[in-house]
XYZ file of C-alpha atoms in Angstrom:
312
model
C 9.536 -33.395 -58.089
C 11.953 -35.319 -55.767
C 9.507 -38.225 -55.590
C 9.201 -38.254 -59.425
C 12.987 -38.271 -59.898
C 13.376 -41.062 -57.327
C 10.745 -43.158 -59.149
C 12.470 -42.684 -62.505
C 15.848 -43.679 -61.038
C 14.374 -46.798 -59.423
C 12.733 -47.782 -62.721
C 15.998 -47.247 -64.582
C 17.962 -49.362 -62.111
C 15.416 -52.195 -62.334
C 15.695 -52.193 -66.125
C 19.474 -52.355 -65.893
C 19.301 -55.194 -63.346
C 16.924 -57.195 -65.563
C 19.106 -56.661 -68.628
C 22.169 -57.742 -66.647
C 20.518 -60.972 -65.579
C 19.419 -61.734 -69.142
C 22.942 -61.050 -70.466
C 24.547 -63.244 -67.833
C 22.149 -66.029 -68.645
C 22.953 -65.807 -72.370
C 26.732 -65.924 -71.749
C 26.320 -68.909 -69.492
C 24.473 -70.844 -72.222
C 27.063 -70.011 -74.887
C 29.925 -71.357 -72.784
C 28.348 -74.865 -72.709
C 29.207 -77.139 -75.653
C 26.097 -79.148 -75.186
C 22.488 -78.181 -74.983
C 21.142 -78.301 -71.464
C 17.714 -77.911 -70.066
C 17.913 -75.285 -67.331
C 15.085 -75.037 -64.924
C 14.866 -71.587 -63.298
C 14.645 -71.378 -59.588
C 10.980 -70.632 -58.727
C 12.085 -68.028 -56.241
C 14.254 -66.177 -58.770
C 11.508 -66.353 -61.377
C 9.034 -64.908 -58.895
C 11.460 -62.072 -58.022
C 11.901 -61.245 -61.696
C 8.153 -61.163 -62.216
C 7.829 -58.863 -59.204
C 10.573 -56.609 -60.580
C 8.858 -56.383 -63.975
C 5.529 -55.718 -62.259
C 7.168 -53.063 -60.022
C 8.675 -51.386 -63.078
C 5.248 -51.291 -64.745
C 3.573 -49.990 -61.560
C 6.277 -47.325 -61.015
C 5.889 -46.152 -64.604
C 2.124 -45.750 -64.164
C 2.664 -43.972 -60.814
C 5.088 -41.595 -62.493
C 2.601 -40.838 -65.222
C -0.180 -40.263 -62.668
C 2.096 -38.014 -60.583
C 2.982 -35.947 -63.658
C -0.718 -35.642 -64.524
C -1.529 -34.577 -60.946
C 1.255 -31.986 -60.923
C 0.037 -30.590 -64.231
C -3.556 -30.395 -62.938
C -2.359 -28.652 -59.747
C -0.280 -26.179 -61.766
C -3.252 -25.449 -64.059
C -5.555 -24.963 -61.062
C -3.012 -22.652 -59.416
C -2.660 -20.649 -62.641
C -6.461 -20.315 -63.001
C -6.756 -19.236 -59.350
C -4.027 -16.585 -59.784
C -5.709 -15.271 -62.956
C -9.041 -15.091 -61.082
C -7.351 -13.287 -58.145
C -5.819 -10.721 -60.524
C -9.184 -10.164 -62.231
C -10.845 -9.672 -58.831
C -8.168 -7.169 -57.812
C -8.575 -5.229 -61.051
C -12.386 -5.211 -60.643
C -12.112 -3.977 -57.030
C -9.591 -1.306 -58.056
C -11.975 -0.021 -60.761
C -14.884 -0.034 -58.283
C -12.753 1.760 -55.650
C -11.820 4.455 -58.194
C -15.490 4.934 -59.094
C -16.403 5.126 -55.380
C -13.682 7.741 -54.760
C -14.861 9.850 -57.686
C -18.490 9.640 -56.479
C -17.423 10.565 -52.918
C -15.406 13.510 -54.242
C -18.435 14.759 -56.183
C -20.635 14.364 -53.097
C -18.155 16.247 -50.894
C -17.845 19.025 -53.469
C -21.626 19.392 -53.601
C -21.845 19.477 -49.794
C -19.106 22.117 -49.642
C -20.988 24.268 -52.196
C -24.147 23.941 -50.114
C -22.219 24.832 -46.951
C -20.685 27.907 -48.581
C -24.116 29.034 -49.786
C -25.609 28.614 -46.306
C -22.609 30.398 -44.788
C -23.104 33.347 -47.154
C -26.799 33.524 -46.245
C -25.900 33.365 -42.541
C -23.364 36.178 -42.884
C -25.869 38.329 -44.743
C -28.524 37.743 -42.050
C -26.001 38.469 -39.295
C -24.985 41.751 -41.000
C -28.611 42.845 -41.264
C -29.275 41.890 -37.644
C -26.160 43.765 -36.529
C -27.256 46.915 -38.347
C -30.738 46.689 -36.787
C -29.191 46.274 -33.328
C -26.951 49.296 -33.848
C -29.951 51.478 -34.814
C -31.899 50.219 -31.807
C -28.935 50.789 -29.488
C -28.534 54.371 -30.717
C -32.222 55.086 -30.124
C -31.999 53.628 -26.637
C -28.836 55.606 -25.896
C -30.499 58.880 -26.930
C -33.547 58.134 -24.803
C -31.355 57.171 -21.841
C -29.304 60.365 -22.187
C -32.450 62.528 -22.125
C -33.791 60.619 -19.124
C -30.522 61.074 -17.204
C -30.391 64.811 -17.929
C -33.941 65.244 -16.642
C -33.213 63.128 -13.609
C -30.041 65.107 -12.830
C -31.964 68.387 -12.865
C -34.596 66.964 -10.533
C -31.931 65.516 -8.246
C -30.020 68.826 -8.086
C -33.132 70.686 -6.903
C -33.951 67.970 -4.426
C -30.347 67.825 -3.177
C -30.332 71.567 -2.394
C -33.490 71.284 -0.280
C -32.192 68.179 1.445
C -28.821 69.784 2.132
C -30.459 72.658 3.943
C -32.651 70.359 5.969
C -29.683 68.033 6.583
C -27.605 70.843 8.050
C -30.375 71.665 10.494
C -30.724 68.029 11.423
C -26.952 67.679 11.814
C -26.812 70.460 14.370
C -29.623 68.899 16.385
C -28.025 65.446 16.144
C -24.607 66.767 17.166
C -26.053 68.161 20.388
C -27.914 64.966 21.067
C -24.781 62.924 20.262
C -22.702 64.942 22.711
C -25.163 64.210 25.502
C -25.285 60.504 24.597
C -21.500 60.278 24.543
C -21.246 61.777 28.012
C -23.838 59.318 29.328
C -22.147 56.427 27.470
C -18.731 57.322 28.851
C -20.133 57.338 32.367
C -21.890 54.002 31.807
C -18.785 52.436 30.316
C -16.664 53.530 33.241
C -19.095 51.927 35.659
C -19.316 48.759 33.521
C -15.536 48.565 33.247
C -15.172 48.698 37.017
C -17.788 45.981 37.412
C -16.121 43.872 34.754
C -12.735 44.286 36.434
C -14.167 43.144 39.750
C -15.905 40.184 38.085
C -12.792 39.207 36.137
C -10.745 39.295 39.311
C -13.244 37.005 41.027
C -13.339 34.635 38.043
C -9.551 34.549 37.896
C -9.376 33.608 41.540
C -12.028 30.948 40.972
C -10.237 29.556 37.900
C -6.943 29.386 39.755
C -8.623 27.528 42.584
C -10.313 25.112 40.144
C -7.028 24.598 38.287
C -5.260 23.726 41.501
C -8.003 21.281 42.437
C -7.980 19.706 38.952
C -4.202 19.436 38.998
C -4.358 17.717 42.369
C -7.051 15.321 41.152
C -5.166 14.686 37.897
C -1.994 13.919 39.835
C -3.832 11.452 42.029
C -5.502 9.920 38.952
C -2.192 9.682 37.119
C -0.631 7.912 40.054
C -3.576 5.504 40.149
C -3.314 4.872 36.385
C 0.449 4.327 36.572
C -0.051 1.926 39.442
C -2.642 -0.029 37.442
C -0.421 0.017 34.342
C 2.510 -1.389 36.331
C 0.196 -3.991 37.804
C -1.071 -5.197 34.418
C 2.395 -5.073 32.882
C 3.505 -7.408 35.655
C 0.516 -9.682 34.949
C 1.333 -9.680 31.235
C 4.997 -10.477 31.936
C 3.885 -13.290 34.253
C 1.604 -14.747 31.519
C 4.413 -14.608 28.929
C 6.978 -16.105 31.336
C 4.601 -18.976 32.104
C 4.472 -19.891 28.388
C 8.183 -19.265 27.745
C 10.182 -22.354 26.790
C 13.588 -21.839 28.450
C 16.959 -23.087 27.214
C 20.352 -22.855 28.960
C 21.632 -20.904 25.946
C 19.293 -18.037 26.936
C 21.034 -17.388 30.258
C 21.932 -13.708 30.687
C 20.198 -12.779 27.388
C 17.047 -10.809 26.662
C 14.696 -9.550 23.932
C 12.532 -6.446 23.564
C 9.005 -6.942 22.251
C 6.304 -4.600 21.016
C 2.819 -5.966 21.698
C -0.491 -4.499 20.516
C -3.688 -5.547 22.275
C -7.404 -5.326 21.625
C -9.854 -4.015 24.204
C -10.446 -7.598 25.421
C -6.726 -8.423 25.711
C -6.528 -10.178 22.320
C -3.008 -9.977 20.871
C -3.402 -8.253 17.507
C 0.304 -7.876 16.752
C 3.657 -8.840 18.285
C 7.060 -7.819 16.896
C 10.658 -8.108 18.018
C 12.463 -4.813 18.687
C 15.880 -6.434 18.999
C 17.807 -8.797 21.216
C 18.952 -12.383 21.259
C 17.416 -14.291 18.370
C 16.721 -17.439 20.415
C 15.076 -15.446 23.234
C 13.038 -13.374 20.748
C 11.713 -16.472 18.979
C 10.752 -18.078 22.303
C 9.115 -14.841 23.551
C 7.040 -14.400 20.375
C 5.992 -18.041 20.563
C 4.944 -17.542 24.200
C 2.846 -14.490 23.248
C 1.102 -16.444 20.496
C 0.422 -19.314 22.895
C -1.162 -16.888 25.374
C -3.496 -15.537 22.652
C -5.044 -13.042 25.114
C -3.248 -11.070 27.818
C -4.570 -9.342 30.984
C -5.874 -5.798 30.362
C -7.764 -3.316 32.523
C -11.337 -2.270 31.816
C -10.327 1.263 32.817
C -10.049 3.247 29.570
C -7.104 5.389 30.755
C -5.181 2.310 31.883
C -5.989 0.422 28.657
C -4.789 3.343 26.514
C -1.297 2.831 28.002
C -1.471 -0.965 27.662
C -2.796 -1.354 24.090
C 0.654 -0.657 22.582
C 3.428 -1.596 25.008
C 7.120 -2.487 24.859
C 8.414 -5.226 27.184
C 11.863 -6.650 27.901
C 11.757 -10.439 28.237
C 14.509 -12.062 30.353
C 14.328 -15.862 30.830
C 14.285 -16.857 34.509
C 17.435 -19.016 34.684
């Protein structure tokens, strides 16, 4: 609509401009007392022809635009009417579908209720039959138990008499066995005491020997550990880049080693920052450090703490 309004305004202004030029030309001719032949400037004449042509073209464009807008509005109206008809048709179909579904569900529910009633009836009949069968079994079981109890009572009396006789014989035999067992246990206890005393003496002797060997071994291990710690310190010191600012300063390191001396981890535990950086750099440059092939020595070297002091 803005484009249409703009076209109309332009057309209106061109008409006014053309009328103004014609009016000015007429006034100019009337002010002359004599008749003159005026030849229009070709350029002005061409501009006027273009203006008239533009007015005619703009008018046709306006008419086409109006026709297009009307066609678009009609198409939009027809589409909206079609959409409403489709919605109404789908709503009617949905209502029919809901009614059909409700009828189907109602029929299924009636069938379910009928089957449920049949099931309940069958269950009631089965329950009654089970109760009759259970009563018959209970009566038969009661009679069987009463007969069995009578038989067991007679058998128990005979067994009790025989059991009493056997008990007296067993008591006498038990007394003799207990006396023999007591004597045997006393002898075994004395033997066990003697054996335990000997074993205790032997264990004490072995413990003393093991303690002595362990002490010697520990001293050997500690000596080897000190030796390899010194070798490790020597390797680190050889790679340590020293600065005068490090004089009198130190850093504690934690170093973890693989079985072949490979440095798997190195961390600072505190100290002068410059010394710590140089010490960690020296460890990385070494890559591998001296370690013992002795398992006990290596166990104390694989995770060690060292204090690095630059030799200044």
